[in-house]
Coordinates of C-alpha atoms in Angstrom, one line a residue:
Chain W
X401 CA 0.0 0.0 0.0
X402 CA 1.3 3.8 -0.6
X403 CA 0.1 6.6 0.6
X404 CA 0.9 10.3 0.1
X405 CA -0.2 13.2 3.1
X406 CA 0.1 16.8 3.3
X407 CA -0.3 19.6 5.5
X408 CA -2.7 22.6 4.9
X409 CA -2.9 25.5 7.7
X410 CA -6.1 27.4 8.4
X411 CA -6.9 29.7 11.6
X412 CA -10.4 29.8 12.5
X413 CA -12.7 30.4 15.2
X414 CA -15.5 28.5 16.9
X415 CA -17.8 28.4 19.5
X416 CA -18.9 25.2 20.8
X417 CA -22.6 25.2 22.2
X418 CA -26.0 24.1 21.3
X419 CA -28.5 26.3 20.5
X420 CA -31.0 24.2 22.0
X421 CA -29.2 23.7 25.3
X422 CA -29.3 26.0 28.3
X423 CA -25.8 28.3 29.1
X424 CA -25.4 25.9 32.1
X425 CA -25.6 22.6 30.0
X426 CA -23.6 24.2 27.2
X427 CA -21.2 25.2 29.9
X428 CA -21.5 21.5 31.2
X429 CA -20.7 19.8 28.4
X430 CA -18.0 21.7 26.7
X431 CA -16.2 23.9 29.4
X432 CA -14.9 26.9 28.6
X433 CA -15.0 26.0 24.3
X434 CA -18.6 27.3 25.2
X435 CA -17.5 30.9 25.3
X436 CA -20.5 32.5 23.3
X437 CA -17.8 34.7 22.3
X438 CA -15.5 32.0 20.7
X439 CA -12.0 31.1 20.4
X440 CA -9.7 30.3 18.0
X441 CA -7.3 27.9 16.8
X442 CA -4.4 27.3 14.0
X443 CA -5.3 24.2 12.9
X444 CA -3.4 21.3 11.0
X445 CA -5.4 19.8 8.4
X446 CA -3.5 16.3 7.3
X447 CA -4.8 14.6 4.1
X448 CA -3.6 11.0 3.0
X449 CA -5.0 9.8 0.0
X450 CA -3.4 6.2 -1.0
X451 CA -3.5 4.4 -4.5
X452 CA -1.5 2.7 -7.3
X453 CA 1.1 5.8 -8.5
X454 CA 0.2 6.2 -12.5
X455 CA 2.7 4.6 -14.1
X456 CA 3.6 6.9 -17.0
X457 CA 4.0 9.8 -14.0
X458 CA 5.1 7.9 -10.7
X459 CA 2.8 9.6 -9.0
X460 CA -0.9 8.7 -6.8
X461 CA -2.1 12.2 -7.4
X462 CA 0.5 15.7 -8.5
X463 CA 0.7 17.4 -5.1
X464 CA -0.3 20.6 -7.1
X465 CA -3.8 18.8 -7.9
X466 CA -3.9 18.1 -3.6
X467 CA -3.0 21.9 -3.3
X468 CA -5.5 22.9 -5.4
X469 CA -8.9 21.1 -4.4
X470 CA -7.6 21.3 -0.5
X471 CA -7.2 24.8 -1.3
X472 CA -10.8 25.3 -3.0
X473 CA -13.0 23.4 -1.3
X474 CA -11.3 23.5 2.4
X475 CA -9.5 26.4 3.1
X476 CA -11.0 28.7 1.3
X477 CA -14.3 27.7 3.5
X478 CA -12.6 28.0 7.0
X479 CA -9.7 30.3 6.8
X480 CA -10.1 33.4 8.4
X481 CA -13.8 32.4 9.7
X482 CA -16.1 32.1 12.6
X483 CA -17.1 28.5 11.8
X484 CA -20.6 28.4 13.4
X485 CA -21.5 31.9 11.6
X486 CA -19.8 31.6 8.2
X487 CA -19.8 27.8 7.1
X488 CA -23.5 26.8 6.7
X489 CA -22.7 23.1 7.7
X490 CA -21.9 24.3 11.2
X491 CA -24.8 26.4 11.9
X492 CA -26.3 22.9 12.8
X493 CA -23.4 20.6 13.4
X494 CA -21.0 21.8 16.5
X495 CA -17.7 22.6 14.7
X496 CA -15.9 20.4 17.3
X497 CA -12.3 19.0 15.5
X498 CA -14.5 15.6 15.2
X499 CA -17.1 17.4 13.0
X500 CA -14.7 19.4 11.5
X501 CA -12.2 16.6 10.1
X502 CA -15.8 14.0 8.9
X503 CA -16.9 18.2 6.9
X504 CA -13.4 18.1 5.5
X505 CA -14.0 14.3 4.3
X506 CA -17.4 14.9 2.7
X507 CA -15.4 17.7 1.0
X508 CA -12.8 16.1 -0.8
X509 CA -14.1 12.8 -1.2
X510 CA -16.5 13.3 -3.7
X511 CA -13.7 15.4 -5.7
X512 CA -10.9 12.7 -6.0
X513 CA -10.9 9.7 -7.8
X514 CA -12.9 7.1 -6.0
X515 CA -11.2 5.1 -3.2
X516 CA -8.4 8.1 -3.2
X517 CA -9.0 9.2 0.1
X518 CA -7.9 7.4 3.1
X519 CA -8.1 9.5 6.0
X520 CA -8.1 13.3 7.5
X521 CA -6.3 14.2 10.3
X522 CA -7.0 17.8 12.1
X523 CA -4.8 18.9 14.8
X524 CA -6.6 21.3 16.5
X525 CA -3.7 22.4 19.1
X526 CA -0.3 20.4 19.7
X527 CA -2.1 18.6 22.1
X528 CA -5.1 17.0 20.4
X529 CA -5.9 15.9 16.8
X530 CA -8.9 13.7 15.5
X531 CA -8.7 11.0 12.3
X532 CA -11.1 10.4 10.6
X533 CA -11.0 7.4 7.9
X534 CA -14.5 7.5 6.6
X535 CA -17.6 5.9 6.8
X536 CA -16.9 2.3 9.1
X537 CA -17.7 -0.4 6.6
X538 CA -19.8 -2.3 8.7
X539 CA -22.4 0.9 9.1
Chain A
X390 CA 13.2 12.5 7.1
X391 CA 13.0 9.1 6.2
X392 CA 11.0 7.1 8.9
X393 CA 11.4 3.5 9.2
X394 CA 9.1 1.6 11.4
X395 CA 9.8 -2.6 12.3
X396 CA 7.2 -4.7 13.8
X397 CA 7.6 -7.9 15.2
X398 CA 8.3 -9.4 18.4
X399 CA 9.9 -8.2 21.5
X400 CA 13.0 -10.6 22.1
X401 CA 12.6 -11.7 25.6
X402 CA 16.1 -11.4 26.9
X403 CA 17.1 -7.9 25.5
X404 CA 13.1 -6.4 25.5
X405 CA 13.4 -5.0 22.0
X406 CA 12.2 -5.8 18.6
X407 CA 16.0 -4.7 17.1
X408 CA 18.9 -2.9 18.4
X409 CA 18.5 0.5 17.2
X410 CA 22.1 0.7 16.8
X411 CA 21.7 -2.0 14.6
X412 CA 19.1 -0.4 12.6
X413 CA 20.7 2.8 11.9
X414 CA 23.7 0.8 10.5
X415 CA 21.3 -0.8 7.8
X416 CA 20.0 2.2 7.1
X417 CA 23.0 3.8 6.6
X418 CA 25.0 1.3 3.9
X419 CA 21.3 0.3 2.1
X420 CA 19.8 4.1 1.6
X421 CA 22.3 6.7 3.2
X422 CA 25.2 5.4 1.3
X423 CA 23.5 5.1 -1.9
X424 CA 21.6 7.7 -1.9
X425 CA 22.8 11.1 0.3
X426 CA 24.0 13.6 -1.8
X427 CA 23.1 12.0 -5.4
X428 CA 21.8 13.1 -8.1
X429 CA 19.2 10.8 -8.2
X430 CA 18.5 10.6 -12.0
X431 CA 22.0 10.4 -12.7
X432 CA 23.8 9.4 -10.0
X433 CA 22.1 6.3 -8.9
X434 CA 21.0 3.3 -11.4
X435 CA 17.1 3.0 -10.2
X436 CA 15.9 6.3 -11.8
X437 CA 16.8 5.5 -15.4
X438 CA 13.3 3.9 -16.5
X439 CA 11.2 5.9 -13.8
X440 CA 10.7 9.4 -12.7
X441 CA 12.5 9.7 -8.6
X442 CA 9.1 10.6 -7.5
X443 CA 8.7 10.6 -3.3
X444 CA 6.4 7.1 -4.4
X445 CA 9.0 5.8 -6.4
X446 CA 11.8 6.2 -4.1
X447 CA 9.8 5.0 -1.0
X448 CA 9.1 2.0 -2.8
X449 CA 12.7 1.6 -3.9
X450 CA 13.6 2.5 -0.6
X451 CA 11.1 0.1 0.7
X452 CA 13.0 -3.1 -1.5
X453 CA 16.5 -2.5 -0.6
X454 CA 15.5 -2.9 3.3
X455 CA 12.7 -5.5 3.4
X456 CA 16.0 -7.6 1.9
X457 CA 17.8 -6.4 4.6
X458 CA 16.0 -7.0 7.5
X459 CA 15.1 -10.4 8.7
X460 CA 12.0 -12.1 9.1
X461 CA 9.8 -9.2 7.4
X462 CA 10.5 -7.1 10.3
X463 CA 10.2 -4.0 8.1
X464 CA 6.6 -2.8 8.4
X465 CA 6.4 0.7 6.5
X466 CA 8.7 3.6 5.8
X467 CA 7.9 7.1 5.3
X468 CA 9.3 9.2 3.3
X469 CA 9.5 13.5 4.0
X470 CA 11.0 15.5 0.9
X471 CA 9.8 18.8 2.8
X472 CA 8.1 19.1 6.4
X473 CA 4.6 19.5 4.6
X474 CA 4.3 16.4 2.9
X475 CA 5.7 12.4 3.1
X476 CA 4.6 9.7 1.0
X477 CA 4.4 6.0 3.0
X478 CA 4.8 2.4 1.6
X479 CA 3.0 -0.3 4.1
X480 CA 3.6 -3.9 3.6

């Protein structure tokens, strides 16, 4: 099996909270990410995609290709943005790093060759990241 | 960066899998030794009917120490041409 990964870089900002939930349960379950102001974070964004390289070019996918539908449908959306306000997916969906990395599958996925992608990692800070490896095939 | 990563069996008298010093000695005469400082297109005979893509090389890279190791210890290397992106080869 080979694989290929690359790093992208975004900063955004999120608040995590429910808008159905009461300040005190928001404040329950999440902690202080339930600022109603928000916080932010430089995030990580690790793709791997894995395949047979083409054999005329040596190559599972040109990196520039990678650069330019990560760059597209990924960071364009998040950079720079107040997730819960700006990306319509998270106006329902808590932008937690789980959500965010299974967004940034349903993303991509549907844009690379089929079987391409293999997983997304999202480091949130140095001290926690989330995979995510697609749907479990026993679902 | 070239990571290599064995798997296999933690000897029960010395508590490792391999001596690392062991390791980085095979490492050194099958990749470093061939490869530091080459020209790979020229220098080196593997890149005359292929492109040295980073999948190309991990996979040659892969070959010369899967021979090398015993017992199919080797279990994937990963190969970093800039801090950004690697390409990996599992067995």
């Amino acid at each position: 099996v080979i694989s290929l990964a690359r790093r992208y870089r975004f900063s955004a900002a999120h608040v995590l909270a429910r808008d159905e939930w009461s300040a005190d349960k928001n404040r329950e379950v999440y902690g202080k990410c339930a600022n109603p102001a928000g916080h932010g974070h430089n995030y990580e964004a690790e793709i791997w995609i894995s395949g047979e390289p083409d054999p005329a070019t040596g190559m599972i996918l040109p990196v520039s290709r990678l650069d330019e539908l990560v760059g597209e449908r990924v960071v364009a959306r998040l950079d720079e943005r107040l997730l819960n306000r700006d990306v319509p997916d998270f106006a329902r969906a808590v932008p937690t790093a789980e959500n965010i990395a299974h967004w940034i599958w349903n993303q991509l996925e549907p844009a690379l060759p089929a079987g391409l992608l293999r997983r997304v990692r999202l480091v949130e800070t140095p001290n926690n990241s989330v995979e995510y490896a697609g749907p479990s095939e026993d679902a | 960066v070239l990571e290599v990563t064995l798997d296999g069996p933690v000897d029960a008298e010395t508590g490792m899998v391999i001596d690392l010093k062991h390791v980085k000695d095979v490492v050194e005469r099958e990749i470093a030794a061939r490869f530091d400082h080459k020209q790979l297109n020229a220098d080196t005979p593997w890149f005359r009917e292929r492109a040295p893509t980073a999948e190309n090389f991990a996979r040659v890279i892969f070959d010369l120490l899967d021979a090398a190791f015993p017992g199919r210890l080797l279990s994937s290397v990963r190969l970093w041409p800039t801090p950004d992106w690697c390409v990996e080869v599992e067995r």
